[in-house]
């Protein structure tokens, strides 16, 4: 693509083909341009992809839409200054694709009084377009047995980029733990949908023993092991 108008036309065609919004396609395209920069940066072994962006890559953007990216950071300090340095370096990586990234803001993510990570706001610029992006960054997450090398397929190129990512069993474990521990208080319908679509499209790739171990590790990390033992009654109520 030579300019923003040409990119918009390509994005519009994809949105019609997949029957999803052009804004969603553009957002994901810019996120993957950022992800490719991460994949070749010195932080590629610190950055572990997870969440909706990864699930969408596994099941298809037309099946599971998302507007942001989630990751957990390992073997790198997670505080405002260290995250700022990381993303300043990543944003200044040039892939000669005429897209530039500008780090706008970093703020803490809190659930009530509990600190859960940082939200990184970035502007993806392809003049005259400026597309706002958000990344949620956590640390200390349990990936069981370990993070995998995932081949992320690019939207507009016949190419994969290699990134560290959650394995399928840990994705499922976090979703199941969330559903059971929150019980009938869970307003996150996407958790239910993600479990459904992953079971439907990725069932043959799930290793039961790994899933059991991942669920055990996740519940221990989140302090919900006792709650999960009562999963049958909780699911019945839900």
JSON list of C-alpha atoms in Angstrom, two decimals:
[
{"chain": "A", "resi": 1, "resn": "UNK", "atom": "CA", "xyz": [0.00, 0.00, 0.00]},
{"chain": "A", "resi": 2, "resn": "UNK", "atom": "CA", "xyz": [1.29, 3.41, -0.95]},
{"chain": "A", "resi": 3, "resn": "UNK", "atom": "CA", "xyz": [-0.84, 5.74, 1.15]},
{"chain": "A", "resi": 4, "resn": "UNK", "atom": "CA", "xyz": [-3.61, 6.00, 3.74]},
{"chain": "A", "resi": 5, "resn": "UNK", "atom": "CA", "xyz": [-6.37, 6.08, 1.11]},
{"chain": "A", "resi": 6, "resn": "UNK", "atom": "CA", "xyz": [-5.19, 2.79, -0.36]},
{"chain": "A", "resi": 7, "resn": "UNK", "atom": "CA", "xyz": [-4.99, 1.23, 3.11]},
{"chain": "A", "resi": 8, "resn": "UNK", "atom": "CA", "xyz": [-8.52, 2.40, 3.92]},
{"chain": "A", "resi": 9, "resn": "UNK", "atom": "CA", "xyz": [-9.80, 0.81, 0.70]},
{"chain": "A", "resi": 10, "resn": "UNK", "atom": "CA", "xyz": [-8.13, -2.52, 1.56]},
{"chain": "A", "resi": 11, "resn": "UNK", "atom": "CA", "xyz": [-9.49, -2.39, 5.11]},
{"chain": "A", "resi": 12, "resn": "UNK", "atom": "CA", "xyz": [-12.99, -1.60, 3.80]},
{"chain": "A", "resi": 13, "resn": "UNK", "atom": "CA", "xyz": [-12.89, -4.63, 1.50]},
{"chain": "A", "resi": 14, "resn": "UNK", "atom": "CA", "xyz": [-11.82, -6.91, 4.37]},
{"chain": "A", "resi": 15, "resn": "UNK", "atom": "CA", "xyz": [-14.56, -5.53, 6.61]},
{"chain": "A", "resi": 16, "resn": "UNK", "atom": "CA", "xyz": [-17.19, -6.28, 3.95]},
{"chain": "A", "resi": 17, "resn": "UNK", "atom": "CA", "xyz": [-15.81, -9.77, 3.38]},
{"chain": "A", "resi": 18, "resn": "UNK", "atom": "CA", "xyz": [-15.74, -10.61, 7.10]},
{"chain": "A", "resi": 19, "resn": "UNK", "atom": "CA", "xyz": [-18.90, -8.59, 7.89]},
{"chain": "A", "resi": 20, "resn": "UNK", "atom": "CA", "xyz": [-17.26, -6.66, 10.71]},
{"chain": "A", "resi": 21, "resn": "UNK", "atom": "CA", "xyz": [-16.65, -2.94, 11.13]},
{"chain": "A", "resi": 22, "resn": "UNK", "atom": "CA", "xyz": [-13.84, -1.23, 9.21]},
{"chain": "A", "resi": 23, "resn": "UNK", "atom": "CA", "xyz": [-12.77, 0.45, 12.47]},
{"chain": "A", "resi": 24, "resn": "UNK", "atom": "CA", "xyz": [-12.26, -2.96, 14.09]},
{"chain": "A", "resi": 25, "resn": "UNK", "atom": "CA", "xyz": [-10.19, -4.21, 11.13]},
{"chain": "A", "resi": 26, "resn": "UNK", "atom": "CA", "xyz": [-8.06, -1.03, 11.13]},
{"chain": "A", "resi": 27, "resn": "UNK", "atom": "CA", "xyz": [-7.52, -1.30, 14.89]},
{"chain": "A", "resi": 28, "resn": "UNK", "atom": "CA", "xyz": [-6.34, -4.89, 14.57]},
{"chain": "A", "resi": 29, "resn": "UNK", "atom": "CA", "xyz": [-4.12, -4.07, 11.61]},
{"chain": "A", "resi": 30, "resn": "UNK", "atom": "CA", "xyz": [-2.35, -1.34, 13.60]},
{"chain": "A", "resi": 31, "resn": "UNK", "atom": "CA", "xyz": [-2.05, -3.60, 16.64]},
{"chain": "A", "resi": 32, "resn": "UNK", "atom": "CA", "xyz": [-0.32, -6.24, 14.54]},
{"chain": "A", "resi": 33, "resn": "UNK", "atom": "CA", "xyz": [2.07, -3.62, 13.13]},
{"chain": "A", "resi": 34, "resn": "UNK", "atom": "CA", "xyz": [2.96, -2.86, 16.74]},
{"chain": "A", "resi": 35, "resn": "UNK", "atom": "CA", "xyz": [3.21, -6.57, 17.54]},
{"chain": "A", "resi": 36, "resn": "UNK", "atom": "CA", "xyz": [5.70, -7.09, 14.72]},
{"chain": "A", "resi": 37, "resn": "UNK", "atom": "CA", "xyz": [7.86, -4.35, 16.23]},
{"chain": "A", "resi": 38, "resn": "UNK", "atom": "CA", "xyz": [7.67, -6.11, 19.59]},
{"chain": "A", "resi": 39, "resn": "UNK", "atom": "CA", "xyz": [8.64, -9.41, 17.94]},
{"chain": "A", "resi": 40, "resn": "UNK", "atom": "CA", "xyz": [11.94, -8.01, 16.64]},
{"chain": "A", "resi": 41, "resn": "UNK", "atom": "CA", "xyz": [12.73, -5.84, 19.65]},
{"chain": "A", "resi": 42, "resn": "UNK", "atom": "CA", "xyz": [15.07, -6.74, 22.50]},
{"chain": "A", "resi": 43, "resn": "UNK", "atom": "CA", "xyz": [11.92, -7.25, 24.60]},
{"chain": "A", "resi": 44, "resn": "UNK", "atom": "CA", "xyz": [10.55, -10.11, 22.49]},
{"chain": "A", "resi": 45, "resn": "UNK", "atom": "CA", "xyz": [11.38, -12.65, 25.22]},
{"chain": "A", "resi": 46, "resn": "UNK", "atom": "CA", "xyz": [9.77, -10.48, 27.95]},
{"chain": "A", "resi": 47, "resn": "UNK", "atom": "CA", "xyz": [6.43, -9.93, 26.22]},
{"chain": "A", "resi": 48, "resn": "UNK", "atom": "CA", "xyz": [3.83, -12.75, 26.42]},
{"chain": "A", "resi": 49, "resn": "UNK", "atom": "CA", "xyz": [0.68, -12.21, 24.36]},
{"chain": "A", "resi": 50, "resn": "UNK", "atom": "CA", "xyz": [-2.66, -13.19, 25.90]},
{"chain": "A", "resi": 51, "resn": "UNK", "atom": "CA", "xyz": [-6.32, -12.13, 25.96]},
{"chain": "A", "resi": 52, "resn": "UNK", "atom": "CA", "xyz": [-8.80, -11.30, 23.23]},
{"chain": "A", "resi": 53, "resn": "UNK", "atom": "CA", "xyz": [-6.25, -10.33, 20.57]},
{"chain": "A", "resi": 54, "resn": "UNK", "atom": "CA", "xyz": [-4.65, -13.77, 20.88]},
{"chain": "A", "resi": 55, "resn": "UNK", "atom": "CA", "xyz": [-8.01, -15.56, 20.93]},
{"chain": "A", "resi": 56, "resn": "UNK", "atom": "CA", "xyz": [-9.08, -13.66, 17.79]},
{"chain": "A", "resi": 57, "resn": "UNK", "atom": "CA", "xyz": [-5.90, -14.89, 16.08]},
{"chain": "A", "resi": 58, "resn": "UNK", "atom": "CA", "xyz": [-6.78, -18.46, 17.05]},
{"chain": "A", "resi": 59, "resn": "UNK", "atom": "CA", "xyz": [-10.45, -18.45, 16.00]},
{"chain": "A", "resi": 60, "resn": "UNK", "atom": "CA", "xyz": [-10.67, -15.65, 13.42]},
{"chain": "A", "resi": 61, "resn": "UNK", "atom": "CA", "xyz": [-11.31, -11.92, 13.68]},
{"chain": "A", "resi": 62, "resn": "UNK", "atom": "CA", "xyz": [-14.83, -12.39, 12.28]},
{"chain": "A", "resi": 63, "resn": "UNK", "atom": "CA", "xyz": [-15.57, -14.83, 15.12]},
{"chain": "A", "resi": 64, "resn": "UNK", "atom": "CA", "xyz": [-14.02, -13.01, 18.07]},
{"chain": "A", "resi": 65, "resn": "UNK", "atom": "CA", "xyz": [-13.59, -9.23, 17.81]},
{"chain": "A", "resi": 66, "resn": "UNK", "atom": "CA", "xyz": [-11.33, -7.15, 20.03]},
{"chain": "A", "resi": 67, "resn": "UNK", "atom": "CA", "xyz": [-10.10, -3.55, 20.03]},
{"chain": "A", "resi": 68, "resn": "UNK", "atom": "CA", "xyz": [-7.02, -3.80, 22.25]},
{"chain": "A", "resi": 69, "resn": "UNK", "atom": "CA", "xyz": [-4.11, -6.05, 23.20]},
{"chain": "A", "resi": 70, "resn": "UNK", "atom": "CA", "xyz": [-3.26, -7.82, 26.46]},
{"chain": "A", "resi": 71, "resn": "UNK", "atom": "CA", "xyz": [0.11, -9.15, 27.56]},
{"chain": "A", "resi": 72, "resn": "UNK", "atom": "CA", "xyz": [1.96, -10.30, 30.63]},
{"chain": "A", "resi": 73, "resn": "UNK", "atom": "CA", "xyz": [5.58, -9.26, 31.16]},
{"chain": "A", "resi": 74, "resn": "UNK", "atom": "CA", "xyz": [8.21, -11.68, 32.45]},
{"chain": "A", "resi": 75, "resn": "UNK", "atom": "CA", "xyz": [11.85, -11.19, 33.48]},
{"chain": "A", "resi": 76, "resn": "UNK", "atom": "CA", "xyz": [11.51, -7.41, 33.29]},
{"chain": "A", "resi": 77, "resn": "UNK", "atom": "CA", "xyz": [10.54, -4.98, 36.09]},
{"chain": "A", "resi": 78, "resn": "UNK", "atom": "CA", "xyz": [6.96, -3.76, 35.80]},
{"chain": "A", "resi": 79, "resn": "UNK", "atom": "CA", "xyz": [6.62, -0.17, 36.97]},
{"chain": "A", "resi": 80, "resn": "UNK", "atom": "CA", "xyz": [5.73, 3.03, 35.19]},
{"chain": "A", "resi": 81, "resn": "UNK", "atom": "CA", "xyz": [9.30, 3.94, 34.26]},
{"chain": "A", "resi": 82, "resn": "UNK", "atom": "CA", "xyz": [10.30, 0.49, 33.00]},
{"chain": "A", "resi": 83, "resn": "UNK", "atom": "CA", "xyz": [7.12, 0.11, 30.93]},
{"chain": "A", "resi": 84, "resn": "UNK", "atom": "CA", "xyz": [7.65, 3.62, 29.54]},
{"chain": "A", "resi": 85, "resn": "UNK", "atom": "CA", "xyz": [11.19, 2.70, 28.47]},
{"chain": "A", "resi": 86, "resn": "UNK", "atom": "CA", "xyz": [10.04, -0.57, 26.92]},
{"chain": "A", "resi": 87, "resn": "UNK", "atom": "CA", "xyz": [7.32, 1.00, 24.79]},
{"chain": "A", "resi": 88, "resn": "UNK", "atom": "CA", "xyz": [9.38, 4.06, 23.92]},
{"chain": "A", "resi": 89, "resn": "UNK", "atom": "CA", "xyz": [11.96, 1.70, 22.40]},
{"chain": "A", "resi": 90, "resn": "UNK", "atom": "CA", "xyz": [9.31, -0.42, 20.67]},
{"chain": "A", "resi": 91, "resn": "UNK", "atom": "CA", "xyz": [7.52, 2.62, 19.25]},
{"chain": "A", "resi": 92, "resn": "UNK", "atom": "CA", "xyz": [10.80, 3.87, 17.80]},
{"chain": "A", "resi": 93, "resn": "UNK", "atom": "CA", "xyz": [11.47, 0.63, 15.91]},
{"chain": "A", "resi": 94, "resn": "UNK", "atom": "CA", "xyz": [11.30, 1.34, 12.17]},
{"chain": "A", "resi": 95, "resn": "UNK", "atom": "CA", "xyz": [9.89, -1.38, 9.91]},
{"chain": "A", "resi": 96, "resn": "UNK", "atom": "CA", "xyz": [9.89, 0.89, 6.83]},
{"chain": "A", "resi": 97, "resn": "UNK", "atom": "CA", "xyz": [6.11, 0.52, 6.56]},
{"chain": "A", "resi": 98, "resn": "UNK", "atom": "CA", "xyz": [5.45, 4.29, 6.79]},
{"chain": "A", "resi": 99, "resn": "UNK", "atom": "CA", "xyz": [3.63, 3.79, 10.09]},
{"chain": "A", "resi": 100, "resn": "UNK", "atom": "CA", "xyz": [4.91, 5.49, 13.23]},
{"chain": "A", "resi": 101, "resn": "UNK", "atom": "CA", "xyz": [3.90, 4.96, 16.83]},
{"chain": "A", "resi": 102, "resn": "UNK", "atom": "CA", "xyz": [3.75, 7.56, 19.57]},
{"chain": "A", "resi": 103, "resn": "UNK", "atom": "CA", "xyz": [3.56, 6.67, 23.24]},
{"chain": "A", "resi": 104, "resn": "UNK", "atom": "CA", "xyz": [0.80, 8.84, 24.69]},
{"chain": "A", "resi": 105, "resn": "UNK", "atom": "CA", "xyz": [0.08, 7.74, 28.24]},
{"chain": "A", "resi": 106, "resn": "UNK", "atom": "CA", "xyz": [0.72, 5.06, 30.86]},
{"chain": "A", "resi": 107, "resn": "UNK", "atom": "CA", "xyz": [-1.63, 4.64, 33.81]},
{"chain": "A", "resi": 108, "resn": "UNK", "atom": "CA", "xyz": [-2.26, 2.06, 36.51]},
{"chain": "A", "resi": 109, "resn": "UNK", "atom": "CA", "xyz": [-5.14, -0.38, 36.11]},
{"chain": "A", "resi": 110, "resn": "UNK", "atom": "CA", "xyz": [-7.10, -0.94, 39.30]},
{"chain": "A", "resi": 111, "resn": "UNK", "atom": "CA", "xyz": [-10.03, -3.15, 40.22]},
{"chain": "A", "resi": 112, "resn": "UNK", "atom": "CA", "xyz": [-11.32, -1.44, 43.35]},
{"chain": "A", "resi": 113, "resn": "UNK", "atom": "CA", "xyz": [-8.28, -1.01, 45.60]},
{"chain": "A", "resi": 114, "resn": "UNK", "atom": "CA", "xyz": [-6.32, -3.74, 43.84]},
{"chain": "A", "resi": 115, "resn": "UNK", "atom": "CA", "xyz": [-3.53, -2.86, 41.42]},
{"chain": "A", "resi": 116, "resn": "UNK", "atom": "CA", "xyz": [-3.60, -5.20, 38.41]},
{"chain": "A", "resi": 117, "resn": "UNK", "atom": "CA", "xyz": [-1.14, -3.66, 35.92]},
{"chain": "A", "resi": 118, "resn": "UNK", "atom": "CA", "xyz": [-0.69, -0.78, 33.49]},
{"chain": "A", "resi": 119, "resn": "UNK", "atom": "CA", "xyz": [-2.66, 0.51, 30.53]},
{"chain": "A", "resi": 120, "resn": "UNK", "atom": "CA", "xyz": [-0.48, 1.82, 27.72]},
{"chain": "A", "resi": 121, "resn": "UNK", "atom": "CA", "xyz": [-2.04, 4.29, 25.27]},
{"chain": "A", "resi": 122, "resn": "UNK", "atom": "CA", "xyz": [-0.35, 4.64, 21.88]},
{"chain": "A", "resi": 123, "resn": "UNK", "atom": "CA", "xyz": [-1.17, 6.50, 18.68]},
{"chain": "A", "resi": 124, "resn": "UNK", "atom": "CA", "xyz": [-0.53, 4.64, 15.41]},
{"chain": "A", "resi": 125, "resn": "UNK", "atom": "CA", "xyz": [0.10, 7.28, 12.76]},
{"chain": "A", "resi": 126, "resn": "UNK", "atom": "CA", "xyz": [-0.22, 6.85, 9.01]},
{"chain": "A", "resi": 127, "resn": "UNK", "atom": "CA", "xyz": [-0.88, 10.44, 7.84]},
{"chain": "A", "resi": 128, "resn": "UNK", "atom": "CA", "xyz": [-3.46, 11.75, 7.81]},
{"chain": "A", "resi": 129, "resn": "UNK", "atom": "CA", "xyz": [-4.75, 8.89, 9.99]},
{"chain": "A", "resi": 130, "resn": "UNK", "atom": "CA", "xyz": [-4.07, 8.57, 13.72]},
{"chain": "A", "resi": 131, "resn": "UNK", "atom": "CA", "xyz": [-5.45, 5.38, 15.26]},
{"chain": "A", "resi": 132, "resn": "UNK", "atom": "CA", "xyz": [-5.58, 5.18, 19.09]},
{"chain": "A", "resi": 133, "resn": "UNK", "atom": "CA", "xyz": [-4.40, 1.86, 20.55]},
{"chain": "A", "resi": 134, "resn": "UNK", "atom": "CA", "xyz": [-4.55, 0.44, 24.06]},
{"chain": "A", "resi": 135, "resn": "UNK", "atom": "CA", "xyz": [-2.49, -2.34, 25.62]},
{"chain": "A", "resi": 136, "resn": "UNK", "atom": "CA", "xyz": [-3.13, -3.78, 29.08]},
{"chain": "A", "resi": 137, "resn": "UNK", "atom": "CA", "xyz": [0.06, -5.00, 30.74]},
{"chain": "A", "resi": 138, "resn": "UNK", "atom": "CA", "xyz": [0.23, -7.35, 33.75]},
{"chain": "A", "resi": 139, "resn": "UNK", "atom": "CA", "xyz": [2.96, -9.36, 35.45]},
{"chain": "A", "resi": 140, "resn": "UNK", "atom": "CA", "xyz": [3.23, -12.47, 37.60]},
{"chain": "A", "resi": 141, "resn": "UNK", "atom": "CA", "xyz": [0.62, -14.47, 35.67]},
{"chain": "A", "resi": 142, "resn": "UNK", "atom": "CA", "xyz": [1.01, -18.25, 35.82]},
{"chain": "A", "resi": 143, "resn": "UNK", "atom": "CA", "xyz": [1.45, -19.82, 32.39]},
{"chain": "A", "resi": 144, "resn": "UNK", "atom": "CA", "xyz": [1.25, -23.61, 32.71]},
{"chain": "A", "resi": 145, "resn": "UNK", "atom": "CA", "xyz": [3.34, -25.45, 31.73]},
{"chain": "A", "resi": 146, "resn": "UNK", "atom": "CA", "xyz": [4.98, -22.48, 29.96]},
{"chain": "A", "resi": 147, "resn": "UNK", "atom": "CA", "xyz": [4.55, -19.81, 27.30]},
{"chain": "A", "resi": 148, "resn": "UNK", "atom": "CA", "xyz": [4.68, -21.04, 23.70]},
{"chain": "A", "resi": 149, "resn": "UNK", "atom": "CA", "xyz": [6.13, -19.67, 20.49]},
{"chain": "A", "resi": 150, "resn": "UNK", "atom": "CA", "xyz": [3.06, -18.65, 18.50]},
{"chain": "A", "resi": 151, "resn": "UNK", "atom": "CA", "xyz": [3.04, -17.94, 14.77]},
{"chain": "A", "resi": 152, "resn": "UNK", "atom": "CA", "xyz": [0.79, -14.91, 14.40]},
{"chain": "A", "resi": 153, "resn": "UNK", "atom": "CA", "xyz": [-0.60, -14.64, 10.85]},
{"chain": "A", "resi": 154, "resn": "UNK", "atom": "CA", "xyz": [-0.61, -11.11, 9.47]},
{"chain": "A", "resi": 155, "resn": "UNK", "atom": "CA", "xyz": [-3.79, -9.64, 8.05]},
{"chain": "A", "resi": 156, "resn": "UNK", "atom": "CA", "xyz": [-2.46, -8.19, 4.79]},
{"chain": "A", "resi": 157, "resn": "UNK", "atom": "CA", "xyz": [0.62, -10.32, 4.16]},
{"chain": "A", "resi": 158, "resn": "UNK", "atom": "CA", "xyz": [1.24, -14.01, 3.63]},
{"chain": "A", "resi": 159, "resn": "UNK", "atom": "CA", "xyz": [3.55, -14.01, 6.62]},
{"chain": "A", "resi": 160, "resn": "UNK", "atom": "CA", "xyz": [3.74, -15.08, 10.24]},
{"chain": "A", "resi": 161, "resn": "UNK", "atom": "CA", "xyz": [5.52, -13.33, 13.09]},
{"chain": "A", "resi": 162, "resn": "UNK", "atom": "CA", "xyz": [6.84, -15.33, 16.03]},
{"chain": "A", "resi": 163, "resn": "UNK", "atom": "CA", "xyz": [5.80, -14.13, 19.48]},
{"chain": "A", "resi": 164, "resn": "UNK", "atom": "CA", "xyz": [5.65, -15.59, 22.97]},
{"chain": "A", "resi": 165, "resn": "UNK", "atom": "CA", "xyz": [2.05, -16.30, 23.93]},
{"chain": "A", "resi": 166, "resn": "UNK", "atom": "CA", "xyz": [-0.21, -18.07, 26.39]},
{"chain": "A", "resi": 167, "resn": "UNK", "atom": "CA", "xyz": [-0.82, -21.70, 25.54]},
{"chain": "A", "resi": 168, "resn": "UNK", "atom": "CA", "xyz": [-4.41, -22.74, 24.86]},
{"chain": "A", "resi": 169, "resn": "UNK", "atom": "CA", "xyz": [-4.77, -24.50, 28.22]},
{"chain": "A", "resi": 170, "resn": "UNK", "atom": "CA", "xyz": [-3.82, -21.39, 30.22]},
{"chain": "A", "resi": 171, "resn": "UNK", "atom": "CA", "xyz": [-6.26, -19.26, 28.20]},
{"chain": "A", "resi": 172, "resn": "UNK", "atom": "CA", "xyz": [-9.03, -21.76, 29.00]},
{"chain": "A", "resi": 173, "resn": "UNK", "atom": "CA", "xyz": [-7.98, -22.03, 32.65]},
{"chain": "A", "resi": 174, "resn": "UNK", "atom": "CA", "xyz": [-8.19, -18.26, 33.22]},
{"chain": "A", "resi": 175, "resn": "UNK", "atom": "CA", "xyz": [-11.61, -18.10, 31.55]},
{"chain": "A", "resi": 176, "resn": "UNK", "atom": "CA", "xyz": [-12.98, -21.05, 33.54]},
{"chain": "A", "resi": 177, "resn": "UNK", "atom": "CA", "xyz": [-11.57, -19.72, 36.81]},
{"chain": "A", "resi": 178, "resn": "UNK", "atom": "CA", "xyz": [-13.21, -16.35, 36.15]},
{"chain": "A", "resi": 179, "resn": "UNK", "atom": "CA", "xyz": [-16.59, -17.93, 35.38]},
{"chain": "A", "resi": 180, "resn": "UNK", "atom": "CA", "xyz": [-16.60, -20.18, 38.46]},
{"chain": "A", "resi": 181, "resn": "UNK", "atom": "CA", "xyz": [-15.07, -17.75, 40.99]},
{"chain": "A", "resi": 182, "resn": "UNK", "atom": "CA", "xyz": [-17.39, -14.90, 40.01]},
{"chain": "A", "resi": 183, "resn": "UNK", "atom": "CA", "xyz": [-20.41, -17.20, 39.86]},
{"chain": "A", "resi": 184, "resn": "UNK", "atom": "CA", "xyz": [-23.73, -15.46, 39.24]},
{"chain": "A", "resi": 185, "resn": "UNK", "atom": "CA", "xyz": [-21.98, -12.11, 39.83]},
{"chain": "A", "resi": 186, "resn": "UNK", "atom": "CA", "xyz": [-20.04, -12.47, 36.57]},
{"chain": "A", "resi": 187, "resn": "UNK", "atom": "CA", "xyz": [-21.15, -9.78, 34.12]},
{"chain": "A", "resi": 188, "resn": "UNK", "atom": "CA", "xyz": [-18.36, -10.64, 31.66]},
{"chain": "A", "resi": 189, "resn": "UNK", "atom": "CA", "xyz": [-20.37, -12.50, 29.03]},
{"chain": "A", "resi": 190, "resn": "UNK", "atom": "CA", "xyz": [-17.27, -12.64, 26.86]},
{"chain": "A", "resi": 191, "resn": "UNK", "atom": "CA", "xyz": [-15.76, -15.21, 29.26]},
{"chain": "A", "resi": 192, "resn": "UNK", "atom": "CA", "xyz": [-18.61, -17.60, 28.46]},
{"chain": "A", "resi": 193, "resn": "UNK", "atom": "CA", "xyz": [-18.35, -16.92, 24.74]},
{"chain": "A", "resi": 194, "resn": "UNK", "atom": "CA", "xyz": [-14.59, -17.44, 24.70]},
{"chain": "A", "resi": 195, "resn": "UNK", "atom": "CA", "xyz": [-14.90, -20.83, 26.41]},
{"chain": "A", "resi": 196, "resn": "UNK", "atom": "CA", "xyz": [-17.66, -21.81, 23.96]},
{"chain": "A", "resi": 197, "resn": "UNK", "atom": "CA", "xyz": [-15.80, -20.75, 20.80]},
{"chain": "A", "resi": 198, "resn": "UNK", "atom": "CA", "xyz": [-12.46, -22.22, 21.91]},
{"chain": "A", "resi": 199, "resn": "UNK", "atom": "CA", "xyz": [-14.11, -25.54, 22.75]},
{"chain": "A", "resi": 200, "resn": "UNK", "atom": "CA", "xyz": [-15.87, -25.50, 19.40]},
{"chain": "A", "resi": 201, "resn": "UNK", "atom": "CA", "xyz": [-12.88, -24.58, 17.22]},
{"chain": "A", "resi": 202, "resn": "UNK", "atom": "CA", "xyz": [-9.82, -25.64, 19.24]},
{"chain": "A", "resi": 203, "resn": "UNK", "atom": "CA", "xyz": [-11.06, -28.63, 21.26]},
{"chain": "A", "resi": 204, "resn": "UNK", "atom": "CA", "xyz": [-8.74, -31.14, 19.55]},
{"chain": "A", "resi": 205, "resn": "UNK", "atom": "CA", "xyz": [-5.72, -29.01, 20.49]},
{"chain": "A", "resi": 206, "resn": "UNK", "atom": "CA", "xyz": [-6.47, -28.91, 24.22]},
{"chain": "A", "resi": 207, "resn": "UNK", "atom": "CA", "xyz": [-4.42, -31.30, 26.38]},
{"chain": "A", "resi": 208, "resn": "UNK", "atom": "CA", "xyz": [-6.63, -32.32, 29.36]},
{"chain": "A", "resi": 209, "resn": "UNK", "atom": "CA", "xyz": [-3.69, -32.82, 31.74]},
{"chain": "A", "resi": 210, "resn": "UNK", "atom": "CA", "xyz": [-2.23, -29.42, 30.88]},
{"chain": "A", "resi": 211, "resn": "UNK", "atom": "CA", "xyz": [-5.66, -27.82, 31.34]},
{"chain": "A", "resi": 212, "resn": "UNK", "atom": "CA", "xyz": [-6.06, -29.42, 34.77]},
{"chain": "A", "resi": 213, "resn": "UNK", "atom": "CA", "xyz": [-2.58, -28.24, 35.81]},
{"chain": "A", "resi": 214, "resn": "UNK", "atom": "CA", "xyz": [-3.20, -24.74, 34.42]},
{"chain": "A", "resi": 215, "resn": "UNK", "atom": "CA", "xyz": [-6.53, -24.45, 36.23]},
{"chain": "A", "resi": 216, "resn": "UNK", "atom": "CA", "xyz": [-4.90, -25.54, 39.48]},
{"chain": "A", "resi": 217, "resn": "UNK", "atom": "CA", "xyz": [-2.03, -23.03, 39.06]},
{"chain": "A", "resi": 218, "resn": "UNK", "atom": "CA", "xyz": [-4.39, -20.19, 38.11]},
{"chain": "A", "resi": 219, "resn": "UNK", "atom": "CA", "xyz": [-6.73, -20.78, 41.06]},
{"chain": "A", "resi": 220, "resn": "UNK", "atom": "CA", "xyz": [-3.78, -20.95, 43.48]},
{"chain": "A", "resi": 221, "resn": "UNK", "atom": "CA", "xyz": [-2.38, -17.70, 42.08]},
{"chain": "A", "resi": 222, "resn": "UNK", "atom": "CA", "xyz": [-5.77, -15.98, 42.42]},
{"chain": "A", "resi": 223, "resn": "UNK", "atom": "CA", "xyz": [-6.58, -17.51, 45.81]},
{"chain": "A", "resi": 224, "resn": "UNK", "atom": "CA", "xyz": [-9.73, -19.25, 44.58]},
{"chain": "A", "resi": 225, "resn": "UNK", "atom": "CA", "xyz": [-8.82, -22.94, 45.01]},
{"chain": "A", "resi": 226, "resn": "UNK", "atom": "CA", "xyz": [-11.49, -23.47, 47.68]},
{"chain": "A", "resi": 227, "resn": "UNK", "atom": "CA", "xyz": [-14.15, -21.79, 45.57]},
{"chain": "A", "resi": 228, "resn": "UNK", "atom": "CA", "xyz": [-13.33, -23.92, 42.53]},
{"chain": "A", "resi": 229, "resn": "UNK", "atom": "CA", "xyz": [-13.83, -27.12, 44.51]},
{"chain": "A", "resi": 230, "resn": "UNK", "atom": "CA", "xyz": [-17.53, -26.21, 44.64]},
{"chain": "A", "resi": 231, "resn": "UNK", "atom": "CA", "xyz": [-17.69, -25.66, 40.87]},
{"chain": "A", "resi": 232, "resn": "UNK", "atom": "CA", "xyz": [-20.64, -28.03, 40.28]},
{"chain": "A", "resi": 233, "resn": "UNK", "atom": "CA", "xyz": [-22.98, -26.10, 42.59]},
{"chain": "A", "resi": 234, "resn": "UNK", "atom": "CA", "xyz": [-21.74, -22.74, 41.26]},
{"chain": "A", "resi": 235, "resn": "UNK", "atom": "CA", "xyz": [-22.26, -23.76, 37.63]},
{"chain": "A", "resi": 236, "resn": "UNK", "atom": "CA", "xyz": [-25.76, -25.04, 38.51]},
{"chain": "A", "resi": 237, "resn": "UNK", "atom": "CA", "xyz": [-26.66, -21.60, 39.92]},
{"chain": "A", "resi": 238, "resn": "UNK", "atom": "CA", "xyz": [-25.09, -19.77, 36.95]}
]
